[in-house]
Tab-separated table of N, CA, C and O in Angstrom:
chain	number	residue	atom	x	y	z
A	14	MET	N	-22.671	-75.167	-62.822
A	14	MET	CA	-23.759	-74.898	-61.901
A	14	MET	C	-24.310	-76.210	-61.341
A	14	MET	O	-24.472	-76.350	-60.156
A	15	THR	N	-24.639	-77.137	-62.213
A	15	THR	CA	-25.141	-78.421	-61.751
A	15	THR	C	-24.811	-79.473	-62.787
A	15	THR	O	-24.361	-79.170	-63.876
A	16	ARG	N	-25.055	-80.678	-62.432
A	16	ARG	CA	-24.823	-81.766	-63.355
A	16	ARG	C	-25.978	-81.855	-64.350
A	16	ARG	O	-27.137	-81.689	-64.000
A	17	PHE	N	-25.625	-82.169	-65.577
A	17	PHE	CA	-26.590	-82.272	-66.662
A	17	PHE	C	-27.677	-83.299	-66.342
A	17	PHE	O	-28.850	-83.093	-66.646
A	18	LYS	N	-27.288	-84.395	-65.711
A	18	LYS	CA	-28.229	-85.468	-65.388
A	18	LYS	C	-29.369	-84.978	-64.497
A	18	LYS	O	-30.534	-85.305	-64.731
A	19	GLU	N	-29.061	-84.187	-63.497
A	19	GLU	CA	-30.085	-83.672	-62.593
A	19	GLU	C	-31.026	-82.704	-63.307
A	19	GLU	O	-32.233	-82.727	-63.082
A	20	LEU	N	-30.472	-81.854	-64.168
A	20	LEU	CA	-31.323	-80.922	-64.915
A	20	LEU	C	-32.269	-81.669	-65.838
A	20	LEU	O	-33.440	-81.296	-65.964
A	21	LYS	N	-31.787	-82.723	-66.472
A	21	LYS	CA	-32.648	-83.533	-67.338
A	21	LYS	C	-33.749	-84.201	-66.515
A	21	LYS	O	-34.894	-84.290	-66.961
A	22	ARG	N	-33.412	-84.656	-65.321
A	22	ARG	CA	-34.409	-85.280	-64.447
A	22	ARG	C	-35.480	-84.269	-64.045
A	22	ARG	O	-36.673	-84.579	-64.030
A	23	ILE	N	-35.072	-83.057	-63.752
A	23	ILE	CA	-36.012	-81.997	-63.382
A	23	ILE	C	-36.918	-81.660	-64.572
A	23	ILE	O	-38.134	-81.550	-64.419
A	24	GLU	N	-36.317	-81.516	-65.750
A	24	GLU	CA	-37.103	-81.221	-66.947
A	24	GLU	C	-38.119	-82.329	-67.230
A	24	GLU	O	-39.264	-82.049	-67.591
A	25	ALA	N	-37.706	-83.578	-67.067
A	25	ALA	CA	-38.609	-84.709	-67.296
A	25	ALA	C	-39.749	-84.706	-66.282
A	25	ALA	O	-40.902	-84.987	-66.635
A	26	ALA	N	-39.462	-84.376	-65.038
A	26	ALA	CA	-40.496	-84.317	-64.005
A	26	ALA	C	-41.545	-83.276	-64.362
A	26	ALA	O	-42.750	-83.515	-64.216
A	27	ILE	N	-41.096	-82.133	-64.860
A	27	ILE	CA	-42.017	-81.066	-65.247
A	27	ILE	C	-42.825	-81.490	-66.471
A	27	ILE	O	-44.046	-81.338	-66.507
A	28	GLU	N	-42.147	-82.036	-67.455
A	28	GLU	CA	-42.814	-82.427	-68.702
A	28	GLU	C	-43.863	-83.519	-68.478
A	28	GLU	O	-44.955	-83.456	-69.019
A	29	HIS	N	-43.506	-84.518	-67.661
A	29	HIS	CA	-44.404	-85.663	-67.457
A	29	HIS	C	-45.357	-85.468	-66.276
A	29	HIS	O	-46.187	-86.327	-66.012
A	30	LYS	N	-45.182	-84.371	-65.554
A	30	LYS	CA	-46.031	-84.038	-64.404
A	30	LYS	C	-46.085	-85.188	-63.392
A	30	LYS	O	-47.134	-85.545	-62.879
A	31	ASN	N	-44.912	-85.717	-63.105
A	31	ASN	CA	-44.762	-86.814	-62.156
A	31	ASN	C	-44.592	-86.213	-60.756
A	31	ASN	O	-43.566	-85.610	-60.450
A	32	GLN	N	-45.615	-86.373	-59.923
A	32	GLN	CA	-45.626	-85.713	-58.615
A	32	GLN	C	-44.437	-86.107	-57.739
A	32	GLN	O	-43.815	-85.268	-57.108
A	33	LYS	N	-44.105	-87.391	-57.710
A	33	LYS	CA	-42.974	-87.846	-56.886
A	33	LYS	C	-41.661	-87.200	-57.354
A	33	LYS	O	-40.864	-86.737	-56.541
A	34	GLU	N	-41.475	-87.153	-58.663
A	34	GLU	CA	-40.268	-86.534	-59.212
A	34	GLU	C	-40.284	-85.017	-59.023
A	34	GLU	O	-39.241	-84.410	-58.801
A	35	LEU	N	-41.457	-84.410	-59.107
A	35	LEU	CA	-41.554	-82.969	-58.853
A	35	LEU	C	-41.194	-82.641	-57.410
A	35	LEU	O	-40.529	-81.637	-57.142
A	36	ASP	N	-41.613	-83.501	-56.482
A	36	ASP	CA	-41.245	-83.302	-55.065
A	36	ASP	C	-39.736	-83.366	-54.902
A	36	ASP	O	-39.134	-82.536	-54.217
A	37	TRP	N	-39.098	-84.355	-55.560
A	37	TRP	CA	-37.643	-84.458	-55.497
A	37	TRP	C	-36.997	-83.225	-56.127
A	37	TRP	O	-36.058	-82.649	-55.562
A	38	ALA	N	-37.509	-82.819	-57.292
A	38	ALA	CA	-36.940	-81.685	-58.012
A	38	ALA	C	-37.027	-80.404	-57.174
A	38	ALA	O	-36.075	-79.625	-57.124
A	39	LEU	N	-38.159	-80.222	-56.514
A	39	LEU	CA	-38.328	-79.044	-55.664
A	39	LEU	C	-37.317	-79.063	-54.523
A	39	LEU	O	-36.653	-78.064	-54.251
A	40	TRP	N	-37.163	-80.204	-53.882
A	40	TRP	CA	-36.175	-80.339	-52.804
A	40	TRP	C	-34.775	-80.034	-53.338
A	40	TRP	O	-34.017	-79.264	-52.725
A	41	TYR	N	-34.427	-80.641	-54.471
A	41	TYR	CA	-33.097	-80.473	-55.047
A	41	TYR	C	-32.812	-79.002	-55.357
A	41	TYR	O	-31.761	-78.473	-54.998
A	42	CYS	N	-33.773	-78.346	-56.007
A	42	CYS	CA	-33.589	-76.945	-56.379
A	42	CYS	C	-33.498	-76.038	-55.156
A	42	CYS	O	-32.710	-75.094	-55.132
A	43	GLN	N	-34.276	-76.324	-54.128
A	43	GLN	CA	-34.204	-75.535	-52.898
A	43	GLN	C	-32.846	-75.705	-52.230
A	43	GLN	O	-32.286	-74.735	-51.706
A	44	GLU	N	-32.306	-76.913	-52.268
A	44	GLU	CA	-30.963	-77.136	-51.724
A	44	GLU	C	-29.921	-76.359	-52.515
A	44	GLU	O	-29.035	-75.740	-51.937
A	45	ARG	N	-30.021	-76.409	-53.839
A	45	ARG	CA	-29.079	-75.676	-54.686
A	45	ARG	C	-29.208	-74.163	-54.464
A	45	ARG	O	-28.206	-73.456	-54.408
A	46	LEU	N	-30.446	-73.699	-54.332
A	46	LEU	CA	-30.671	-72.272	-54.098
A	46	LEU	C	-30.066	-71.829	-52.768
A	46	LEU	O	-29.443	-70.778	-52.683
A	47	SER	N	-30.219	-72.663	-51.753
A	47	SER	CA	-29.703	-72.287	-50.430
A	47	SER	C	-28.179	-72.198	-50.403
A	47	SER	O	-27.619	-71.491	-49.567
A	48	SER	N	-27.514	-72.898	-51.322
A	48	SER	CA	-26.052	-72.852	-51.335
A	48	SER	C	-25.502	-71.985	-52.470
A	48	SER	O	-24.286	-71.888	-52.625
A	49	ALA	N	-26.377	-71.364	-53.247
A	49	ALA	CA	-25.929	-70.521	-54.358
A	49	ALA	C	-25.362	-69.212	-53.827
A	49	ALA	O	-26.018	-68.507	-53.068
A	50	ALA	N	-24.154	-68.919	-54.243
A	50	ALA	CA	-23.492	-67.700	-53.783
A	50	ALA	C	-23.683	-66.545	-54.766
A	50	ALA	O	-23.811	-65.394	-54.359
A	51	MET	N	-23.717	-66.868	-56.034
A	51	MET	CA	-23.836	-65.823	-57.050
A	51	MET	C	-25.301	-65.498	-57.325
A	51	MET	O	-26.145	-66.392	-57.374
A	52	LYS	N	-25.579	-64.223	-57.505
A	52	LYS	CA	-26.947	-63.777	-57.769
A	52	LYS	C	-27.524	-64.442	-59.022
A	52	LYS	O	-28.701	-64.801	-59.068
A	53	GLN	N	-26.687	-64.645	-60.026
A	53	GLN	CA	-27.108	-65.296	-61.267
A	53	GLN	C	-27.585	-66.731	-60.991
A	53	GLN	O	-28.582	-67.169	-61.537
A	54	HIS	N	-26.882	-67.438	-60.136
A	54	HIS	CA	-27.268	-68.802	-59.784
A	54	HIS	C	-28.556	-68.813	-58.961
A	54	HIS	O	-29.411	-69.684	-59.161
A	55	GLN	N	-28.684	-67.850	-58.066
A	55	GLN	CA	-29.915	-67.747	-57.275
A	55	GLN	C	-31.120	-67.522	-58.184
A	55	GLN	O	-32.174	-68.135	-58.002
A	56	LYS	N	-30.954	-66.670	-59.183
A	56	LYS	CA	-32.032	-66.378	-60.128
A	56	LYS	C	-32.386	-67.635	-60.930
A	56	LYS	O	-33.567	-67.931	-61.133
A	57	HIS	N	-31.384	-68.369	-61.359
A	57	HIS	CA	-31.580	-69.604	-62.123
A	57	HIS	C	-32.414	-70.608	-61.335
A	57	HIS	O	-33.416	-71.121	-61.846
A	58	TRP	N	-32.028	-70.874	-60.096
A	58	TRP	CA	-32.742	-71.860	-59.293
A	58	TRP	C	-34.129	-71.362	-58.916
A	58	TRP	O	-35.080	-72.151	-58.860
A	59	SER	N	-34.284	-70.090	-58.705
A	59	SER	CA	-35.610	-69.532	-58.395
A	59	SER	C	-36.567	-69.713	-59.566
A	59	SER	O	-37.748	-70.022	-59.366
A	60	LYS	N	-36.069	-69.538	-60.781
A	60	LYS	CA	-36.910	-69.722	-61.967
A	60	LYS	C	-37.357	-71.178	-62.095
A	60	LYS	O	-38.511	-71.451	-62.427
A	61	ILE	N	-36.454	-72.107	-61.844
A	61	ILE	CA	-36.813	-73.519	-61.942
A	61	ILE	C	-37.825	-73.883	-60.853
A	61	ILE	O	-38.787	-74.611	-61.110
A	62	ILE	N	-37.639	-73.366	-59.661
A	62	ILE	CA	-38.587	-73.613	-58.564
A	62	ILE	C	-39.965	-73.085	-58.951
A	62	ILE	O	-40.976	-73.743	-58.704
A	63	ALA	N	-40.020	-71.923	-59.584
A	63	ALA	CA	-41.307	-71.360	-60.023
A	63	ALA	C	-41.974	-72.274	-61.047
A	63	ALA	O	-43.192	-72.491	-60.992
A	64	LYS	N	-41.191	-72.842	-61.976
A	64	LYS	CA	-41.743	-73.772	-62.964
A	64	LYS	C	-42.310	-75.015	-62.283
A	64	LYS	O	-43.375	-75.499	-62.651
A	65	ILE	N	-41.581	-75.519	-61.309
A	65	ILE	CA	-42.032	-76.706	-60.576
A	65	ILE	C	-43.333	-76.392	-59.844
A	65	ILE	O	-44.291	-77.178	-59.901
A	66	ASN	N	-43.374	-75.256	-59.173
A	66	ASN	CA	-44.586	-74.869	-58.444
A	66	ASN	C	-45.772	-74.682	-59.385
A	66	ASN	O	-46.891	-75.096	-59.060
A	67	ASP	N	-45.538	-74.088	-60.554
A	67	ASP	CA	-46.606	-73.920	-61.536
A	67	ASP	C	-47.134	-75.274	-61.998
A	67	ASP	O	-48.348	-75.461	-62.137
A	68	THR	N	-46.233	-76.211	-62.228
A	68	THR	CA	-46.631	-77.547	-62.665
A	68	THR	C	-47.419	-78.254	-61.570
A	68	THR	O	-48.442	-78.890	-61.841
A	69	GLN	N	-46.971	-78.123	-60.328
A	69	GLN	CA	-47.698	-78.743	-59.218
A	69	GLN	C	-49.078	-78.111	-59.060
A	69	GLN	O	-50.044	-78.819	-58.786
A	70	ASP	N	-49.172	-76.803	-59.257
A	70	ASP	CA	-50.479	-76.126	-59.206
A	70	ASP	C	-51.397	-76.686	-60.280
A	70	ASP	O	-52.588	-76.916	-60.034
A	71	GLU	N	-50.855	-76.874	-61.465
A	71	GLU	CA	-51.639	-77.419	-62.574
A	71	GLU	C	-52.144	-78.827	-62.255
A	71	GLU	O	-53.308	-79.142	-62.509
A	72	ILE	N	-51.294	-79.645	-61.680
A	72	ILE	CA	-51.670	-81.016	-61.311
A	72	ILE	C	-52.758	-81.009	-60.247
A	72	ILE	O	-53.721	-81.771	-60.303
A	73	ASN	N	-52.593	-80.143	-59.270
A	73	ASN	CA	-53.497	-80.119	-58.118
A	73	ASN	C	-54.694	-79.202	-58.322
A	73	ASN	O	-55.407	-78.896	-57.355
A	74	GLY	N	-54.915	-78.753	-59.516
A	74	GLY	CA	-56.060	-77.889	-59.785
A	74	GLY	C	-55.959	-76.546	-59.103
A	74	GLY	O	-56.956	-75.997	-58.637
A	75	GLY	N	-54.746	-76.014	-59.012
A	75	GLY	CA	-54.564	-74.706	-58.397
A	75	GLY	C	-54.252	-74.747	-56.926
A	75	GLY	O	-54.094	-73.724	-56.291
A	76	LYS	N	-54.166	-75.947	-56.364
A	76	LYS	CA	-53.857	-76.083	-54.934
A	76	LYS	C	-52.486	-76.691	-54.793
A	76	LYS	O	-52.312	-77.894	-54.856
A	77	ASN	N	-51.461	-75.859	-54.624
A	77	ASN	CA	-50.099	-76.344	-54.448
A	77	ASN	C	-49.921	-76.884	-53.041
A	77	ASN	O	-50.259	-76.230	-52.073
A	78	THR	N	-49.388	-78.103	-52.940
A	78	THR	CA	-49.167	-78.717	-51.623
A	78	THR	C	-47.786	-78.482	-51.129
A	78	THR	O	-46.869	-78.295	-51.847
């Protein structure tokens, strides 16, 4: 589905609440989602995007940018 390195980077961005890395992670996941052909892959990337958005909401006090 994806390279292990990118998934670790996304997980670290979420864990450390690094806004710059979260922006990259969101872009990366949206790109992967747009090219996902299998429904299972679409679901996977959608879940990660939701986690990123939740983390950004938490950082921004409920205001996702």
